[in-house]
XYZ file of C-alpha atoms in Angstrom:
728
model
C 8.770 -31.273 19.520
C 8.213 -28.287 21.355
C 5.086 -28.106 23.324
C 3.884 -24.793 21.620
C 4.883 -25.933 18.193
C 3.243 -29.610 19.104
C 0.029 -27.706 20.575
C -0.693 -25.291 17.611
C -0.152 -28.526 15.012
C -2.907 -30.387 16.652
C -5.092 -27.462 17.129
C -4.448 -26.427 13.454
C -4.971 -29.864 12.036
C -8.322 -30.175 14.088
C -9.866 -27.292 12.570
C -13.100 -27.468 10.406
C -14.199 -24.533 8.171
C -16.543 -22.265 9.930
C -19.904 -22.261 7.853
C -21.031 -19.214 6.459
C -24.353 -18.741 4.343
C -25.348 -15.350 2.800
C -28.833 -14.285 3.480
C -29.414 -11.166 1.491
C -28.451 -10.084 -2.016
C -25.846 -7.836 -2.051
C -27.250 -5.267 -3.921
C -29.833 -5.062 -1.254
C -27.079 -4.922 1.511
C -24.812 -2.383 -0.063
C -24.131 0.591 2.182
C -26.554 -0.332 4.679
C -24.314 0.799 7.618
C -23.289 3.883 5.471
C -24.707 7.318 6.114
C -24.509 7.530 2.173
C -26.705 9.992 -0.277
C -29.721 7.606 0.080
C -29.805 8.364 4.250
C -28.650 11.824 3.807
C -32.095 12.380 1.480
C -34.159 10.504 4.066
C -32.677 12.261 7.035
C -31.655 15.637 6.229
C -33.357 18.908 5.362
C -33.132 20.091 1.854
C -30.774 22.926 3.119
C -28.703 20.573 4.838
C -28.730 18.045 2.237
C -27.310 20.762 -0.320
C -24.779 22.124 2.008
C -23.152 18.716 2.343
C -23.246 18.083 -1.402
C -21.734 21.457 -1.997
C -18.984 20.564 0.429
C -18.104 17.490 -1.335
C -18.396 18.901 -4.794
C -17.038 22.413 -4.078
C -15.101 22.375 -0.985
C -17.407 24.978 0.301
C -17.636 24.952 4.219
C -20.577 23.948 6.331
C -21.562 26.545 8.555
C -22.349 25.971 12.370
C -26.072 26.090 12.199
C -26.241 23.371 9.210
C -23.496 21.376 10.983
C -25.952 21.104 14.140
C -28.631 19.803 11.993
C -26.410 17.252 10.052
C -24.967 16.150 13.582
C -28.439 15.624 14.705
C -29.474 13.524 11.786
C -26.581 11.385 11.742
C -27.257 10.836 15.435
C -30.949 9.683 14.553
C -29.523 7.249 12.089
C -26.972 5.863 13.866
C -29.107 5.398 17.220
C -31.795 3.736 14.717
C -28.888 1.487 13.831
C -28.054 0.291 17.530
C -25.184 2.716 17.700
C -23.889 3.789 21.154
C -20.839 5.641 20.578
C -19.274 8.086 18.070
C -15.663 8.461 16.912
C -13.523 10.570 14.809
C -12.005 8.013 12.759
C -8.413 9.479 11.325
C -4.992 8.204 9.575
C -2.163 9.323 11.736
C 1.520 9.161 10.260
C 1.966 5.312 11.894
C 0.403 4.032 8.468
C -2.609 2.550 10.633
C -5.936 4.345 11.387
C -6.832 5.771 14.913
C -10.026 6.226 16.826
C -11.354 7.426 20.125
C -14.877 6.695 20.765
C -17.195 9.001 22.987
C -20.858 7.504 24.051
C -23.638 9.592 22.594
C -24.678 9.611 26.406
C -24.742 12.677 28.648
C -26.347 14.319 31.616
C -28.139 17.318 32.032
C -27.565 19.773 35.038
C -30.810 18.295 36.816
C -29.230 14.690 36.398
C -31.597 13.545 33.642
C -29.837 11.213 30.938
C -29.929 11.885 27.345
C -28.004 11.162 24.102
C -26.121 14.153 22.816
C -24.148 14.601 19.623
C -24.185 18.324 18.162
C -22.476 20.026 15.275
C -19.303 20.817 17.208
C -18.590 17.225 18.333
C -19.298 16.402 14.440
C -17.026 19.096 13.166
C -13.727 18.883 15.411
C -12.844 17.030 18.117
C -9.375 17.438 19.977
C -7.491 13.913 20.894
C -4.245 13.628 22.619
C -1.667 13.822 19.999
C 1.212 13.638 22.161
C 1.827 9.856 21.459
C 1.495 10.088 17.393
C 4.543 10.504 15.139
C 4.808 14.216 14.251
C 8.318 14.365 12.874
C 9.293 17.165 15.341
C 6.253 19.331 14.333
C 5.621 19.956 17.677
C 7.367 18.485 21.451
C 5.557 15.616 23.327
C 4.260 17.972 26.113
C 2.173 19.930 23.274
C -0.450 17.152 23.365
C -2.870 19.178 21.442
C -4.074 18.109 17.901
C -7.422 18.525 15.973
C -9.164 15.706 14.142
C -11.841 18.077 11.466
C -14.739 16.255 9.669
C -13.885 15.156 5.914
C -17.768 15.373 4.215
C -16.463 13.564 1.454
C -16.049 10.261 2.829
C -19.240 9.263 4.487
C -19.587 8.446 7.920
C -20.338 4.759 8.728
C -21.218 2.283 11.671
C -18.616 -0.300 12.668
C -19.680 -2.301 15.248
C -21.809 -0.124 17.707
C -19.741 2.897 16.816
C -20.470 5.614 14.436
C -17.271 6.538 12.474
C -16.790 9.897 11.204
C -13.671 10.307 8.584
C -11.577 13.136 9.458
C -8.091 14.724 8.904
C -5.883 15.261 11.781
C -3.906 18.476 11.920
C -1.610 19.900 14.905
C -2.352 22.891 16.917
C -0.593 25.288 14.772
C -2.538 23.755 11.501
C -0.104 21.409 10.269
C -1.122 17.871 8.902
C -0.228 15.108 11.322
C -2.000 12.343 9.068
C -2.152 11.156 5.577
C -5.639 12.138 4.477
C -4.928 16.096 4.562
C -2.266 16.213 2.022
C -4.166 13.357 -0.194
C -7.233 15.779 -0.170
C -5.209 18.826 -1.228
C -3.543 16.655 -3.872
C -6.706 15.649 -5.515
C -8.078 19.541 -5.237
C -5.053 20.238 -7.153
C -5.409 17.347 -9.789
C -9.041 18.628 -10.052
C -8.211 22.060 -10.738
C -5.577 21.318 -13.146
C -7.124 18.738 -15.026
C -10.569 20.322 -15.403
C -8.833 23.263 -17.083
C -7.295 20.928 -19.360
C -10.289 18.784 -20.088
C -12.073 21.912 -20.991
C -10.072 22.342 -24.126
C -12.431 19.365 -25.301
C -15.709 19.610 -23.593
C -16.521 23.073 -22.122
C -19.162 21.427 -19.790
C -16.603 19.778 -17.473
C -16.612 21.393 -13.993
C -14.679 18.593 -12.112
C -12.213 15.975 -12.637
C -11.879 13.221 -9.778
C -8.843 10.788 -9.348
C -9.932 7.306 -9.414
C -8.257 4.307 -7.727
C -8.736 0.724 -7.518
C -6.501 -1.191 -5.045
C -5.484 -4.761 -5.491
C -5.082 -6.241 -1.939
C -2.745 -9.478 -1.776
C -2.566 -11.078 1.557
C -1.580 -14.368 3.417
C -4.086 -16.692 5.163
C -2.425 -18.730 8.026
C -3.783 -20.827 10.821
C -4.169 -18.590 14.192
C -2.551 -21.266 16.207
C 0.543 -21.503 13.822
C 0.941 -17.766 13.507
C 0.887 -17.340 17.222
C 3.455 -20.120 17.713
C 5.825 -18.018 15.942
C 7.361 -14.918 17.869
C 8.625 -13.408 14.771
C 5.193 -13.591 12.695
C 3.824 -12.109 16.087
C 6.026 -8.859 16.521
C 7.382 -8.423 13.043
C 4.742 -9.661 10.669
C 7.241 -11.973 9.019
C 9.228 -15.257 9.273
C 12.827 -14.426 10.431
C 13.957 -17.645 10.010
C 12.514 -20.776 8.299
C 13.846 -23.451 5.753
C 11.606 -23.301 2.525
C 9.388 -26.299 2.187
C 10.236 -29.037 -0.415
C 7.116 -27.657 -2.287
C 6.263 -24.211 -2.253
C 4.870 -22.345 -5.717
C 7.284 -24.022 -8.130
C 4.285 -25.973 -9.634
C 1.956 -22.886 -10.105
C -1.234 -24.912 -9.112
C -2.083 -22.575 -6.596
C -2.498 -19.662 -8.570
C -6.295 -19.169 -9.408
C -7.026 -22.587 -8.184
C -9.849 -23.882 -6.066
C -10.149 -21.625 -3.129
C -9.638 -23.607 -0.013
C -12.853 -24.102 2.137
C -11.599 -22.267 5.071
C -10.567 -19.506 2.737
C -13.564 -19.175 0.432
C -15.842 -19.187 3.844
C -13.381 -16.538 5.365
C -13.986 -14.498 1.957
C -17.649 -14.586 1.788
C -17.817 -13.308 5.403
C -15.529 -10.613 4.749
C -17.326 -9.599 1.631
C -20.628 -9.443 3.352
C -19.063 -7.237 6.255
C -17.551 -4.994 3.127
C -20.751 -4.826 1.773
C -22.665 -3.628 4.684
C -19.905 -0.628 4.755
C -20.178 0.303 1.228
C -16.853 -1.283 0.163
C -17.568 -2.413 -3.322
C -15.421 -5.550 -3.072
C -15.856 -7.779 -6.437
C -12.924 -10.019 -7.338
C -11.346 -12.884 -5.052
C -8.907 -15.230 -6.053
C -5.674 -17.534 -5.302
C -2.376 -15.707 -5.579
C 0.774 -17.467 -7.000
C 2.094 -18.649 -3.330
C 0.760 -20.979 -1.305
C -2.108 -19.617 1.220
C -1.762 -16.223 -0.348
C -4.739 -14.514 -1.928
C -6.221 -11.482 -3.251
C -9.175 -9.214 -3.518
C -10.057 -6.109 -5.404
C -13.074 -3.676 -5.705
C -14.731 -1.671 -8.049
C -12.899 1.730 -8.901
C -14.155 4.518 -6.711
C -12.975 8.424 -6.018
C -9.360 8.174 -4.639
C -10.104 9.631 -1.129
C -13.021 7.210 -0.602
C -10.989 4.367 -2.281
C -8.339 5.093 0.485
C -10.441 5.157 3.257
C -12.272 1.722 2.381
C -8.941 -0.014 1.891
C -7.621 1.104 5.357
C -11.032 -0.007 6.689
C -10.768 -3.186 4.699
C -7.598 -4.234 6.662
C -9.334 -3.658 9.814
C -12.089 -5.846 9.274
C -9.941 -8.514 7.511
C -8.231 -9.113 10.949
C -11.422 -9.063 12.839
C -13.141 -11.702 10.487
C -10.031 -13.716 10.301
C -10.071 -14.092 13.772
C -13.832 -15.520 13.807
C -12.386 -18.025 11.466
C -9.167 -19.065 13.190
C -7.062 -17.596 10.877
C -4.459 -14.639 11.092
C -4.005 -12.456 8.254
C -0.463 -11.149 7.002
C 0.017 -8.022 5.276
C 3.788 -8.093 5.472
C 5.384 -7.424 1.784
C 7.489 -10.294 2.704
C 6.359 -12.925 5.469
C 7.893 -15.882 3.689
C 11.363 -16.238 1.958
C 11.651 -18.028 -1.316
C 7.877 -17.470 -2.297
C 6.139 -14.473 -3.702
C 5.456 -11.468 -1.602
C 2.266 -9.392 -1.443
C 1.535 -6.078 -2.937
C -1.073 -3.422 -3.411
C -1.428 -2.507 -7.012
C -2.848 1.041 -7.139
C -4.636 1.415 -10.608
C -5.098 5.256 -11.251
C -7.249 7.252 -13.547
C -9.043 10.498 -14.012
C -12.966 10.863 -14.515
C -14.780 14.237 -15.284
C -18.029 14.951 -13.791
C -19.660 14.173 -17.364
C -18.887 10.446 -17.246
C -15.803 10.477 -18.937
C -12.656 8.359 -18.178
C -9.865 10.677 -19.604
C -7.353 7.823 -19.643
C -9.811 5.523 -22.139
C -9.632 6.145 -25.672
C -12.665 7.106 -27.435
C -14.478 6.308 -30.861
C -13.436 9.726 -32.418
C -10.069 11.667 -33.118
C -11.170 14.401 -30.654
C -11.734 11.991 -27.999
C -8.600 10.347 -28.724
C -6.605 13.692 -28.811
C -8.206 14.272 -25.160
C -6.905 10.530 -24.022
C -3.355 11.291 -25.647
C -3.117 14.473 -23.920
C -3.771 13.197 -20.352
C -1.885 9.998 -21.336
C 1.250 11.760 -22.346
C 1.226 14.316 -19.461
C 1.038 11.338 -17.151
C 4.125 9.852 -18.937
C 6.033 13.308 -18.328
C 4.962 13.736 -15.049
C 6.289 10.021 -14.014
C 9.524 10.812 -16.039
C 10.256 14.209 -14.496
C 9.412 12.903 -10.669
C 10.343 8.911 -10.932
C 12.664 9.214 -7.903
C 9.791 10.906 -5.749
C 7.400 8.101 -6.831
C 9.999 5.559 -6.011
C 10.207 7.386 -2.584
C 6.457 7.067 -1.952
C 6.455 3.136 -2.035
C 9.636 2.987 0.288
C 9.487 1.115 3.686
C 11.366 -1.307 5.744
C 8.995 -3.974 4.975
C 8.608 -3.141 1.205
C 12.639 -3.345 0.592
C 12.292 -6.938 1.467
C 9.973 -7.417 -1.848
C 10.843 -4.673 -4.298
C 13.559 -5.875 -6.686
C 12.544 -9.443 -5.885
C 11.511 -11.215 -9.214
C 7.933 -11.272 -8.125
C 7.530 -7.484 -7.759
C 8.794 -4.321 -9.739
C 12.407 -3.630 -9.598
C 13.478 -0.317 -7.943
C 14.182 1.375 -11.258
C 10.833 3.316 -12.286
C 9.918 3.109 -15.837
C 6.678 2.792 -17.843
C 4.948 0.099 -19.859
C 2.407 1.341 -22.658
C 2.746 -1.330 -25.116
C 3.100 -1.535 -28.908
C 0.333 0.178 -30.030
C 0.714 3.118 -28.303
C 4.358 3.266 -28.777
C 3.844 3.208 -32.276
C 1.620 6.217 -31.778
C 3.652 8.286 -29.734
C 6.434 7.346 -32.316
C 4.293 8.891 -35.230
C 3.255 11.864 -32.831
C 7.197 12.425 -32.227
C 7.726 13.483 -35.931
C 5.079 16.197 -36.123
C 6.609 19.487 -37.358
C 7.246 22.372 -35.331
C 4.749 25.455 -35.942
C 1.724 25.191 -37.876
C 0.558 22.119 -39.559
C -0.251 21.925 -43.110
C -3.765 20.345 -44.108
C -2.351 17.029 -45.170
C -0.357 16.807 -41.771
C -3.598 17.549 -39.951
C -5.710 14.708 -42.134
C -2.701 12.467 -41.092
C -2.402 13.019 -37.648
C -6.167 13.235 -36.964
C -7.397 10.354 -39.375
C -4.475 7.787 -39.829
C -2.614 8.306 -36.376
C -5.003 9.670 -33.558
C -8.256 8.421 -34.997
C -6.941 4.909 -35.242
C -6.552 4.418 -31.733
C -8.586 1.479 -31.031
C -11.473 2.376 -28.462
C -10.633 -0.538 -26.606
C -6.716 -1.279 -26.332
C -5.488 -4.624 -25.523
C -5.201 -5.132 -22.060
C -1.420 -5.069 -21.135
C -1.873 -6.088 -17.605
C 0.279 -9.508 -17.913
C 2.112 -8.623 -20.539
C 5.006 -7.118 -18.466
C 4.677 -7.899 -14.646
C 8.373 -6.174 -14.174
C 6.857 -2.768 -15.028
C 6.425 -0.511 -12.018
C 4.091 1.782 -13.877
C 2.109 0.432 -16.593
C -0.699 1.425 -19.160
C -3.236 -1.389 -18.889
C -5.931 -0.399 -21.281
C -7.841 2.651 -19.650
C -5.689 3.364 -16.525
C -1.982 3.349 -15.101
C -1.216 0.802 -12.504
C 1.428 1.568 -9.871
C 2.557 -1.858 -8.993
C 5.193 -1.275 -6.206
C 3.153 -0.170 -3.398
C 3.328 -2.401 -0.201
C 0.695 -4.788 0.922
C 0.321 -3.157 4.153
C 0.867 0.463 3.147
C -1.454 3.398 3.161
C -2.442 4.163 -0.660
C -2.655 7.829 0.328
C 1.236 8.225 0.146
C 1.812 7.196 -3.487
C -1.695 8.802 -4.708
C -0.527 12.086 -2.958
C 2.762 12.010 -4.897
C 0.950 10.757 -8.055
C -1.792 13.282 -8.249
C 0.542 16.060 -6.920
C 2.921 15.764 -9.808
C 0.202 15.250 -12.558
C -1.595 18.350 -11.298
C 1.919 20.175 -11.856
C 2.483 18.813 -15.085
C -1.069 19.667 -16.528
C -0.510 22.996 -15.175
C 2.606 23.489 -17.211
C 0.961 22.124 -20.377
C -1.963 24.447 -20.298
C 0.406 27.227 -19.854
C 2.580 26.023 -22.926
C -0.565 25.375 -25.014
C -2.185 28.926 -24.327
C 1.086 30.458 -25.117
C 1.306 28.942 -28.496
C -2.545 29.846 -29.225
C -2.011 33.530 -28.015
C 1.400 34.459 -29.143
C 2.146 32.082 -32.068
C -1.631 32.112 -33.059
C -1.630 28.203 -33.448
C -5.146 26.481 -33.638
C -5.881 24.735 -30.422
C -5.345 21.443 -31.974
C -1.957 22.321 -33.231
C -0.507 23.925 -30.269
C -1.719 20.787 -28.221
C 0.373 18.388 -30.894
C 3.321 20.982 -30.671
C 3.585 20.634 -27.002
C 2.745 16.809 -27.070
C 5.800 16.023 -29.364
C 8.030 17.827 -27.149
C 6.874 15.801 -24.080
C 6.808 12.630 -26.203
C 10.692 13.435 -26.798
C 11.416 14.723 -23.342
C 10.005 11.678 -21.393
C 11.056 8.646 -24.034
C 13.691 7.769 -21.290
C 10.987 6.505 -18.971
C 9.527 4.162 -21.483
C 10.540 0.475 -21.374
C 8.801 -2.553 -22.548
C 11.063 -5.150 -21.696
C 12.307 -7.204 -18.738
C 12.924 -5.082 -15.823
C 15.336 -7.708 -14.203
C 17.346 -8.067 -17.222
C 21.402 -7.227 -17.178
C 20.866 -5.169 -20.124
C 18.172 -3.095 -18.635
C 19.986 -2.007 -15.583
C 22.960 -0.768 -17.934
C 20.381 0.915 -20.243
C 18.358 2.747 -17.258
C 21.757 3.894 -15.879
C 22.588 5.172 -19.517
C 19.109 7.101 -18.934
C 19.837 8.585 -15.711
C 16.833 6.838 -14.161
C 17.365 6.552 -10.480
C 17.998 3.198 -8.773
C 17.289 3.731 -5.147
C 17.613 0.067 -3.780
C 16.720 0.981 0.116
C 14.613 3.000 1.917
C 17.221 5.499 3.301
C 18.668 6.262 -0.274
C 15.042 6.513 -1.788
C 13.771 9.117 0.786
C 16.467 11.362 0.200
C 14.864 12.834 -2.483
C 11.950 14.037 -0.573
C 13.610 16.603 1.368
C 15.450 17.909 -1.901
C 14.528 21.463 -2.709
C 12.788 20.158 -6.079
C 10.392 18.326 -3.922
C 9.834 20.804 -1.243
C 9.134 23.384 -3.765
C 6.675 21.029 -5.836
C 4.619 20.434 -2.609
C 4.665 24.210 -1.603
C 3.754 25.760 -4.719
C 1.040 22.798 -5.465
C -0.106 23.601 -1.657
C -0.083 19.935 -0.682
C 2.408 20.220 1.698
C 4.549 22.840 3.216
C 8.251 22.506 4.082
C 7.532 21.850 7.774
C 5.253 19.060 6.841
C 7.563 17.437 4.174
C 10.435 17.224 6.426
C 8.426 16.234 9.117
C 7.088 13.010 6.993
C 10.779 12.277 5.978
C 11.569 12.239 9.680
C 8.807 9.872 10.443
C 9.510 7.333 7.722
C 13.223 7.422 8.944
C 12.286 6.944 12.368
C 9.683 4.110 11.232
C 12.676 2.458 9.086
C 14.640 2.337 12.247
C 12.524 1.181 14.504
C 11.078 -1.535 12.429
C 14.583 -2.757 11.832
C 15.410 -2.397 15.448
C 12.494 -4.601 16.350
C 13.467 -7.426 13.835
C 17.221 -7.546 15.563
C 15.840 -7.710 18.792
C 13.384 -10.210 17.814
C 16.253 -12.235 16.128
C 17.958 -12.159 19.309
C 15.427 -13.665 21.261
C 14.832 -16.474 18.591
C 18.401 -17.219 18.308
C 19.299 -17.314 22.187
C 15.995 -18.965 23.636
C 14.677 -21.376 20.821
C 16.946 -22.069 18.059
C 20.470 -22.498 20.175
C 18.890 -24.282 22.987
C 17.032 -26.637 20.459
C 19.989 -27.187 18.599
C 22.349 -27.827 21.397
C 19.922 -30.493 22.886
C 19.800 -32.438 19.527
C 23.642 -32.124 19.704
C 23.796 -33.601 23.347
C 21.728 -36.775 21.674
C 24.097 -36.888 18.734
C 26.929 -37.035 21.442
C 25.323 -39.478 23.677
C 24.855 -41.944 20.461
C 28.473 -41.440 19.295
C 29.514 -41.976 23.322
C 27.248 -45.410 22.957
C 28.892 -46.506 19.837
C 32.469 -46.000 21.152
C 31.687 -47.951 24.176
C 30.836 -50.593 21.844
C 33.508 -50.382 19.271
C 36.145 -48.731 21.327
C 38.787 -46.950 19.497
C 37.496 -48.056 15.975
C 34.211 -46.447 16.782
C 34.832 -43.423 14.286
C 33.736 -45.657 11.232
C 30.670 -46.445 12.731
C 30.192 -43.032 13.779
C 31.130 -41.297 10.711
C 27.410 -39.710 10.028
C 27.237 -38.594 13.540
C 30.383 -37.196 13.949
C 29.816 -35.111 10.712
C 26.514 -33.912 11.763
C 27.941 -33.139 15.268
C 30.648 -30.902 13.456
C 28.214 -29.024 10.985
C 25.762 -28.362 14.196
C 28.836 -27.220 16.033
C 29.918 -25.092 13.109
C 26.287 -23.568 12.486
C 25.836 -22.842 16.432
C 28.915 -20.845 16.674
C 28.287 -18.704 13.250
C 24.871 -18.238 14.593
C 26.250 -17.105 17.786
C 28.892 -14.980 16.426
C 26.720 -13.142 13.976
C 24.102 -12.190 16.597
C 26.180 -10.732 18.894
C 27.681 -8.791 16.189
C 24.390 -7.749 14.731
C 23.767 -6.542 18.589
C 27.042 -4.552 18.848
C 26.114 -3.156 15.165
C 22.802 -2.151 16.792
C 24.227 -0.345 19.406
C 26.590 1.733 17.208
C 23.863 2.504 15.006
C 21.798 3.750 17.982
C 24.527 6.018 18.847
C 24.328 8.243 15.909
C 22.409 11.314 16.546
C 21.542 12.423 12.913
C 18.504 10.499 11.895
C 19.740 9.997 8.451
C 23.298 8.531 9.404
C 21.313 6.366 12.086
C 18.723 4.961 9.240
C 21.856 4.257 6.850
C 23.626 2.472 9.696
C 20.784 0.269 10.397
C 20.748 -0.427 6.406
C 24.147 -0.954 5.818
C 25.451 -2.324 9.093
C 22.447 -4.024 10.746
C 20.451 -5.548 8.230
C 22.927 -7.496 6.383
C 23.289 -9.728 9.676
C 19.727 -10.709 9.110
C 20.633 -13.102 6.133
C 23.729 -14.045 7.701
C 21.820 -15.457 10.851
C 19.114 -16.694 8.562
C 21.256 -18.749 6.764
C 22.749 -20.614 9.801
C 19.590 -21.048 11.619
C 18.037 -22.593 8.226
C 20.740 -24.924 8.270
C 20.181 -26.011 11.897
C 16.556 -26.535 10.883
C 17.777 -29.204 8.579
C 19.958 -30.875 10.687
C 18.144 -31.058 14.142
C 15.436 -33.692 14.565
C 11.794 -32.308 13.773
C 10.676 -33.288 16.929
C 12.852 -30.633 18.553
C 12.868 -28.143 16.480
C 10.689 -25.239 18.296
C 9.142 -23.334 15.596
C 6.270 -23.902 13.194
C 7.805 -24.930 9.691
C 6.999 -23.501 6.528
C 5.396 -26.585 5.317
C 2.952 -26.321 8.396
C 2.472 -22.574 8.242
C 1.801 -22.604 4.455
C 0.120 -25.858 3.908
C -1.962 -26.707 6.625
C -5.313 -25.417 5.666
């Protein structure tokens, strides 16, 4: 056995669970490292506190005088907590987070030292933007970029650093991050939804989009993961024969959590609790060594920040427990991959979930209004939603049976389907007294206040209504939730604006009552968006054909899916809703394509390295042993040796065949990469990598996995699936 694999197995087999005991109740610990409302009341003046609250609630600007006061208070709190540095914590287009730490320490002109942190450092910083993706917004030598404080996401202390959530923009003002467009989309849906919510409650002044993400992940022993170059460099196993036992017995799902994993989870949850991340649920997922955690719902911007922070915390805590956390959407072939289900809803400042049915006909009409408008928005922009979850890594998962297909559809369940079918028959114009009674009492009025939870009734639906929220299931486990949430909130905002225009027009010009106007418009939306509703098996051949008849998109790869992003309709949408300019949209499209190309390119290079430096040498070494054995048999039996060496000769032939194919396919893949790299047009280059390079990956893997089955276990250099997934 190779030294590295052997040492990794020995090391991992000797591991003992790192003990972890919680010392304090979580309710007491929650948010202790966050400059939240409780800390603001304690440290800020009344005026400064009101200034921050107004900035959060109305988006008003904080003047420099107030910023100085807030910075001074924030510094005092941070120093009392043992912080030594501060950083603007932001989300560049890499998909991860970024930070540059500065010490509070400074010198006065006379040489004396002091801790310094003022309003200018709080509100804005100027990090070097030259090495972050910009999609051509600025040249590499134009390094200037600005980070600007986002008061709606509270500052927190991580380690010994005060982290200030910020947006990241270029010198000319374009967003270079994922947070700025999200904030704009949330502002758009707030304004649009508030206008519609006031049809039902005049006291509503603000509507928040809420998000509850579910994070799936794998935990692998650190030594075993470190022994696999493909896991280290790409996050997934490029080769590997499936273990004899995988997930086929369904014995891992919701089973007893292994001791090392549960202690990791406890440690993680305490860290999260300190940082105000309201983690609540934990359990084993379907695949071996796969797990999930989920928090309480939060305002969408804060939820996105918390998910990004969580992934960083998970990696650090896992390291303490001698584990490696894998966020790749498909780290292992043949078993389930990992997603990040995004549960989305809208909530008013009066405490009402607009996607939750109520106890009265009026509350249910409000629910139906937002419910139907969301369906209509998804129907209109389904292709754009698909693009929002496109990536090289998620392509490995989408369309596999454990994940939603690439065709977007909405599952709403039998109860609500029946209600929409009834509403579809509403007569046009004014309603008769009998129709009003029938609608309000027997259709709308009888929607149960608590709908049956449809979550597990159709796991193949990419977008499902689950009782009081919509669940977007195609989001990849390693993705920044800001991307799909920006698109979803933008399209819903656009749809609600259109809805209000149509209702107001019927009220003003046709003299319809408000309820009549709403019913009339909803009826048309239900008819127009019927194609997106589907309650069956998303993988059935009949649905694939039916979806094509309904003219629903089926963009199976990232380069295909991203085409819609730069269409005139998408650019006009983002521009009109003031979420992104044309320059920002096109820049993101270029960044996403470039990321796809680079990730595929890296996988190709790692494949070459594995094949040429580990797999082929191991196969040849074992081949030599077989040849030596055959030679020995021949020496003993002479010309009749073949009947005694039949198995060995067969093995030798198989090894030779797979060796030749592995080498040939690997060289052909390299040539395809070179050809793809020569493409100047980024779209053509991405498509070349997709259609000319990636297909070789499965071919090479097939022959490598066959060799793994033939070569002596002691000679195979890479940790096997049975070790990666079952050594705990």
